[in-house]
Amino acid sequence: MTRPVRFRNMRRLGPVEVGTYLDRRGRELHTAACTAPRCGFSADYTSRAAAELAARTHRCAV
């Protein structure tokens, strides 16, 4: 049985939210996900700086 993903250290940069979580292997990963309707952008990164850079430079295609 898998445990649920629990995000912590959430931050919102424009329409993109950046959060930190632990994956199944116990590694700390950072994700950036756009909350705009019909955008669909989300990506995982190994560093917080990379996730925040992606959030700041993201432009919605919609």
PDB file of N, CA and C in Angstrom:
ATOM      1  N   MET A   1       0.835  -1.180   0.000  1.00  0.00           N
ATOM      2  CA  MET A   1       0.000   0.000   0.000  1.00  0.00           C
ATOM      3  C   MET A   1       0.878   1.240   0.000  1.00  0.00           C
ATOM      4  N   THR A   2       0.560   2.166  -0.854  1.00  0.00           N
ATOM      5  CA  THR A   2       1.353   3.386  -0.927  1.00  0.00           C
ATOM      6  C   THR A   2       0.803   4.424   0.024  1.00  0.00           C
ATOM      7  N   ARG A   3       1.694   5.226   0.521  1.00  0.00           N
ATOM      8  CA  ARG A   3       1.253   6.301   1.411  1.00  0.00           C
ATOM      9  C   ARG A   3       0.902   7.529   0.578  1.00  0.00           C
ATOM     10  N   PRO A   4       0.009   8.353   1.055  1.00  0.00           N
ATOM     11  CA  PRO A   4      -0.395   9.529   0.286  1.00  0.00           C
ATOM     12  C   PRO A   4       0.723  10.561   0.207  1.00  0.00           C
ATOM     13  N   VAL A   5       0.727  11.318  -0.867  1.00  0.00           N
ATOM     14  CA  VAL A   5       1.716  12.385  -1.035  1.00  0.00           C
ATOM     15  C   VAL A   5       1.278  13.570  -0.191  1.00  0.00           C
ATOM     16  N   ARG A   6       2.190  14.055   0.633  1.00  0.00           N
ATOM     17  CA  ARG A   6       1.896  15.208   1.479  1.00  0.00           C
ATOM     18  C   ARG A   6       2.889  16.309   1.170  1.00  0.00           C
ATOM     19  N   PHE A   7       2.368  17.372   0.611  1.00  0.00           N
ATOM     20  CA  PHE A   7       3.224  18.496   0.260  1.00  0.00           C
ATOM     21  C   PHE A   7       3.454  19.366   1.481  1.00  0.00           C
ATOM     22  N   ARG A   8       4.642  19.915   1.551  1.00  0.00           N
ATOM     23  CA  ARG A   8       4.973  20.859   2.614  1.00  0.00           C
ATOM     24  C   ARG A   8       5.763  21.996   1.986  1.00  0.00           C
ATOM     25  N   ASN A   9       5.948  23.040   2.726  1.00  0.00           N
ATOM     26  CA  ASN A   9       6.706  24.197   2.253  1.00  0.00           C
ATOM     27  C   ASN A   9       6.143  24.708   0.922  1.00  0.00           C
ATOM     28  N   MET A  10       4.834  24.923   0.883  1.00  0.00           N
ATOM     29  CA  MET A  10       4.166  25.381  -0.335  1.00  0.00           C
ATOM     30  C   MET A  10       4.401  26.880  -0.532  1.00  0.00           C
ATOM     31  N   ARG A  11       4.565  27.251  -1.790  1.00  0.00           N
ATOM     32  CA  ARG A  11       4.731  28.663  -2.148  1.00  0.00           C
ATOM     33  C   ARG A  11       4.070  28.895  -3.495  1.00  0.00           C
ATOM     34  N   ARG A  12       3.421  30.011  -3.627  1.00  0.00           N
ATOM     35  CA  ARG A  12       2.732  30.351  -4.870  1.00  0.00           C
ATOM     36  C   ARG A  12       3.480  31.484  -5.562  1.00  0.00           C
ATOM     37  N   LEU A  13       3.841  31.252  -6.831  1.00  0.00           N
ATOM     38  CA  LEU A  13       4.520  32.249  -7.652  1.00  0.00           C
ATOM     39  C   LEU A  13       3.666  32.480  -8.887  1.00  0.00           C
ATOM     40  N   GLY A  14       2.842  33.497  -8.859  1.00  0.00           N
ATOM     41  CA  GLY A  14       1.888  33.717  -9.946  1.00  0.00           C
ATOM     42  C   GLY A  14       0.860  32.595  -9.936  1.00  0.00           C
ATOM     43  N   PRO A  15       0.575  31.993 -11.096  1.00  0.00           N
ATOM     44  CA  PRO A  15      -0.388  30.897 -11.122  1.00  0.00           C
ATOM     45  C   PRO A  15       0.230  29.549 -10.766  1.00  0.00           C
ATOM     46  N   VAL A  16       1.548  29.511 -10.535  1.00  0.00           N
ATOM     47  CA  VAL A  16       2.246  28.246 -10.288  1.00  0.00           C
ATOM     48  C   VAL A  16       2.497  28.071  -8.796  1.00  0.00           C
ATOM     49  N   GLU A  17       2.227  26.861  -8.296  1.00  0.00           N
ATOM     50  CA  GLU A  17       2.524  26.513  -6.915  1.00  0.00           C
ATOM     51  C   GLU A  17       3.734  25.594  -6.883  1.00  0.00           C
ATOM     52  N   VAL A  18       4.628  25.841  -5.928  1.00  0.00           N
ATOM     53  CA  VAL A  18       5.817  25.025  -5.741  1.00  0.00           C
ATOM     54  C   VAL A  18       5.703  24.376  -4.369  1.00  0.00           C
ATOM     55  N   GLY A  19       5.949  23.066  -4.321  1.00  0.00           N
ATOM     56  CA  GLY A  19       5.852  22.340  -3.064  1.00  0.00           C
ATOM     57  C   GLY A  19       6.924  21.272  -2.956  1.00  0.00           C
ATOM     58  N   THR A  20       7.214  20.873  -1.723  1.00  0.00           N
ATOM     59  CA  THR A  20       8.221  19.852  -1.440  1.00  0.00           C
ATOM     60  C   THR A  20       7.524  18.617  -0.888  1.00  0.00           C
ATOM     61  N   TYR A  21       8.003  17.433  -1.302  1.00  0.00           N
ATOM     62  CA  TYR A  21       7.440  16.183  -0.804  1.00  0.00           C
ATOM     63  C   TYR A  21       8.493  15.092  -0.816  1.00  0.00           C
ATOM     64  N   LEU A  22       8.204  13.987  -0.167  1.00  0.00           N
ATOM     65  CA  LEU A  22       9.080  12.815  -0.164  1.00  0.00           C
ATOM     66  C   LEU A  22       8.498  11.777  -1.115  1.00  0.00           C
ATOM     67  N   ASP A  23       9.339  11.220  -1.997  1.00  0.00           N
ATOM     68  CA  ASP A  23       8.851  10.187  -2.913  1.00  0.00           C
ATOM     69  C   ASP A  23       8.855   8.828  -2.213  1.00  0.00           C
ATOM     70  N   ARG A  24       8.552   7.770  -2.941  1.00  0.00           N
ATOM     71  CA  ARG A  24       8.458   6.425  -2.353  1.00  0.00           C
ATOM     72  C   ARG A  24       9.767   5.944  -1.765  1.00  0.00           C
ATOM     73  N   ARG A  25      10.869   6.423  -2.300  1.00  0.00           N
ATOM     74  CA  ARG A  25      12.181   5.997  -1.810  1.00  0.00           C
ATOM     75  C   ARG A  25      12.713   6.888  -0.694  1.00  0.00           C
ATOM     76  N   GLY A  26      11.945   7.863  -0.275  1.00  0.00           N
ATOM     77  CA  GLY A  26      12.339   8.738   0.809  1.00  0.00           C
ATOM     78  C   GLY A  26      13.173   9.931   0.380  1.00  0.00           C
ATOM     79  N   ARG A  27      13.302  10.141  -0.912  1.00  0.00           N
ATOM     80  CA  ARG A  27      14.051  11.291  -1.413  1.00  0.00           C
ATOM     81  C   ARG A  27      13.165  12.530  -1.395  1.00  0.00           C
ATOM     82  N   GLU A  28      13.779  13.673  -1.119  1.00  0.00           N
ATOM     83  CA  GLU A  28      13.049  14.933  -1.124  1.00  0.00           C
ATOM     84  C   GLU A  28      13.025  15.470  -2.551  1.00  0.00           C
ATOM     85  N   LEU A  29      11.828  15.690  -3.075  1.00  0.00           N
ATOM     86  CA  LEU A  29      11.651  16.243  -4.408  1.00  0.00           C
ATOM     87  C   LEU A  29      10.809  17.499  -4.321  1.00  0.00           C
ATOM     88  N   HIS A  30      10.907  18.318  -5.364  1.00  0.00           N
ATOM     89  CA  HIS A  30      10.175  19.571  -5.426  1.00  0.00           C
ATOM     90  C   HIS A  30       9.381  19.580  -6.723  1.00  0.00           C
ATOM     91  N   THR A  31       8.160  20.042  -6.641  1.00  0.00           N
ATOM     92  CA  THR A  31       7.316  20.071  -7.829  1.00  0.00           C
ATOM     93  C   THR A  31       6.798  21.477  -8.072  1.00  0.00           C
ATOM     94  N   ALA A  32       6.622  21.786  -9.347  1.00  0.00           N
ATOM     95  CA  ALA A  32       6.022  23.048  -9.763  1.00  0.00           C
ATOM     96  C   ALA A  32       4.814  22.695 -10.610  1.00  0.00           C
ATOM     97  N   ALA A  33       3.648  23.222 -10.253  1.00  0.00           N
ATOM     98  CA  ALA A  33       2.417  22.910 -10.972  1.00  0.00           C
ATOM     99  C   ALA A  33       1.601  24.175 -11.173  1.00  0.00           C
ATOM    100  N   CYS A  34       1.143  24.367 -12.408  1.00  0.00           N
ATOM    101  CA  CYS A  34       0.330  25.535 -12.733  1.00  0.00           C
ATOM    102  C   CYS A  34      -1.121  25.247 -12.363  1.00  0.00           C
ATOM    103  N   THR A  35      -1.778  26.215 -11.742  1.00  0.00           N
ATOM    104  CA  THR A  35      -3.155  26.043 -11.298  1.00  0.00           C
ATOM    105  C   THR A  35      -4.160  26.695 -12.242  1.00  0.00           C
ATOM    106  N   ALA A  36      -3.693  27.236 -13.360  1.00  0.00           N
ATOM    107  CA  ALA A  36      -4.595  27.854 -14.326  1.00  0.00           C
ATOM    108  C   ALA A  36      -5.437  26.774 -15.013  1.00  0.00           C
ATOM    109  N   PRO A  37      -6.695  27.072 -15.321  1.00  0.00           N
ATOM    110  CA  PRO A  37      -7.542  26.083 -15.988  1.00  0.00           C
ATOM    111  C   PRO A  37      -6.970  25.679 -17.345  1.00  0.00           C
ATOM    112  N   ARG A  38      -6.995  24.414 -17.642  1.00  0.00           N
ATOM    113  CA  ARG A  38      -6.562  23.811 -18.909  1.00  0.00           C
ATOM    114  C   ARG A  38      -5.089  24.026 -19.242  1.00  0.00           C
ATOM    115  N   CYS A  39      -4.242  24.358 -18.283  1.00  0.00           N
ATOM    116  CA  CYS A  39      -2.822  24.554 -18.573  1.00  0.00           C
ATOM    117  C   CYS A  39      -2.096  23.209 -18.574  1.00  0.00           C
ATOM    118  N   GLY A  40      -2.160  22.472 -17.489  1.00  0.00           N
ATOM    119  CA  GLY A  40      -1.566  21.142 -17.438  1.00  0.00           C
ATOM    120  C   GLY A  40      -0.073  21.095 -17.169  1.00  0.00           C
ATOM    121  N   PHE A  41       0.571  22.222 -16.856  1.00  0.00           N
ATOM    122  CA  PHE A  41       2.014  22.207 -16.585  1.00  0.00           C
ATOM    123  C   PHE A  41       2.278  21.704 -15.183  1.00  0.00           C
ATOM    124  N   SER A  42       3.147  20.700 -15.072  1.00  0.00           N
ATOM    125  CA  SER A  42       3.677  20.257 -13.789  1.00  0.00           C
ATOM    126  C   SER A  42       4.972  19.511 -14.049  1.00  0.00           C
ATOM    127  N   ALA A  43       5.931  19.675 -13.145  1.00  0.00           N
ATOM    128  CA  ALA A  43       7.226  19.019 -13.299  1.00  0.00           C
ATOM    129  C   ALA A  43       7.856  18.824 -11.929  1.00  0.00           C
ATOM    130  N   ASP A  44       8.643  17.751 -11.805  1.00  0.00           N
ATOM    131  CA  ASP A  44       9.372  17.454 -10.573  1.00  0.00           C
ATOM    132  C   ASP A  44      10.843  17.807 -10.761  1.00  0.00           C
ATOM    133  N   TYR A  45      11.448  18.309  -9.699  1.00  0.00           N
ATOM    134  CA  TYR A  45      12.848  18.714  -9.721  1.00  0.00           C
ATOM    135  C   TYR A  45      13.534  18.210  -8.463  1.00  0.00           C
ATOM    136  N   THR A  46      14.860  18.062  -8.541  1.00  0.00           N
ATOM    137  CA  THR A  46      15.615  17.604  -7.371  1.00  0.00           C
ATOM    138  C   THR A  46      16.042  18.762  -6.481  1.00  0.00           C
ATOM    139  N   SER A  47      15.979  19.989  -6.988  1.00  0.00           N
ATOM    140  CA  SER A  47      16.342  21.138  -6.157  1.00  0.00           C
ATOM    141  C   SER A  47      15.194  22.147  -6.122  1.00  0.00           C
ATOM    142  N   ARG A  48      15.089  22.813  -5.016  1.00  0.00           N
ATOM    143  CA  ARG A  48      14.047  23.819  -4.832  1.00  0.00           C
ATOM    144  C   ARG A  48      14.273  25.007  -5.768  1.00  0.00           C
ATOM    145  N   ALA A  49      15.535  25.371  -5.979  1.00  0.00           N
ATOM    146  CA  ALA A  49      15.848  26.494  -6.846  1.00  0.00           C
ATOM    147  C   ALA A  49      15.380  26.236  -8.274  1.00  0.00           C
ATOM    148  N   ALA A  50      15.548  25.024  -8.759  1.00  0.00           N
ATOM    149  CA  ALA A  50      15.114  24.696 -10.117  1.00  0.00           C
ATOM    150  C   ALA A  50      13.598  24.768 -10.239  1.00  0.00           C
ATOM    151  N   ALA A  51      12.891  24.301  -9.226  1.00  0.00           N
ATOM    152  CA  ALA A  51      11.424  24.356  -9.250  1.00  0.00           C
ATOM    153  C   ALA A  51      10.931  25.796  -9.229  1.00  0.00           C
ATOM    154  N   GLU A  52      11.547  26.632  -8.422  1.00  0.00           N
ATOM    155  CA  GLU A  52      11.134  28.033  -8.360  1.00  0.00           C
ATOM    156  C   GLU A  52      11.494  28.783  -9.636  1.00  0.00           C
ATOM    157  N   LEU A  53      12.610  28.443 -10.263  1.00  0.00           N
ATOM    158  CA  LEU A  53      12.967  29.052 -11.536  1.00  0.00           C
ATOM    159  C   LEU A  53      11.960  28.671 -12.612  1.00  0.00           C
ATOM    160  N   ALA A  54      11.553  27.410 -12.637  1.00  0.00           N
ATOM    161  CA  ALA A  54      10.538  26.973 -13.598  1.00  0.00           C
ATOM    162  C   ALA A  54       9.216  27.699 -13.352  1.00  0.00           C
ATOM    163  N   ALA A  55       8.869  27.913 -12.097  1.00  0.00           N
ATOM    164  CA  ALA A  55       7.628  28.612 -11.771  1.00  0.00           C
ATOM    165  C   ALA A  55       7.669  30.066 -12.218  1.00  0.00           C
ATOM    166  N   ARG A  56       8.821  30.710 -12.032  1.00  0.00           N
ATOM    167  CA  ARG A  56       8.931  32.124 -12.403  1.00  0.00           C
ATOM    168  C   ARG A  56       8.946  32.319 -13.914  1.00  0.00           C
ATOM    169  N   THR A  57       9.474  31.365 -14.674  1.00  0.00           N
ATOM    170  CA  THR A  57       9.591  31.530 -16.123  1.00  0.00           C
ATOM    171  C   THR A  57       8.458  30.866 -16.897  1.00  0.00           C
ATOM    172  N   HIS A  58       7.525  30.210 -16.220  1.00  0.00           N
ATOM    173  CA  HIS A  58       6.418  29.524 -16.891  1.00  0.00           C
ATOM    174  C   HIS A  58       5.459  30.530 -17.517  1.00  0.00           C
ATOM    175  N   ARG A  59       5.069  30.243 -18.746  1.00  0.00           N
ATOM    176  CA  ARG A  59       4.053  31.039 -19.430  1.00  0.00           C
ATOM    177  C   ARG A  59       2.972  30.087 -19.904  1.00  0.00           C
ATOM    178  N   CYS A  60       1.752  30.342 -19.525  1.00  0.00           N
ATOM    179  CA  CYS A  60       0.631  29.483 -19.906  1.00  0.00           C
ATOM    180  C   CYS A  60       0.335  29.627 -21.405  1.00  0.00           C
ATOM    181  N   ALA A  61       0.115  28.514 -22.042  1.00  0.00           N
ATOM    182  CA  ALA A  61      -0.225  28.519 -23.469  1.00  0.00           C
ATOM    183  C   ALA A  61      -1.697  28.849 -23.688  1.00  0.00           C
ATOM    184  N   VAL A  62      -2.499  28.716 -22.658  1.00  0.00           N
ATOM    185  CA  VAL A  62      -3.930  28.956 -22.776  1.00  0.00           C
ATOM    186  C   VAL A  62      -4.231  30.434 -22.708  1.00  0.00           C
TER     187      VAL A  62
END
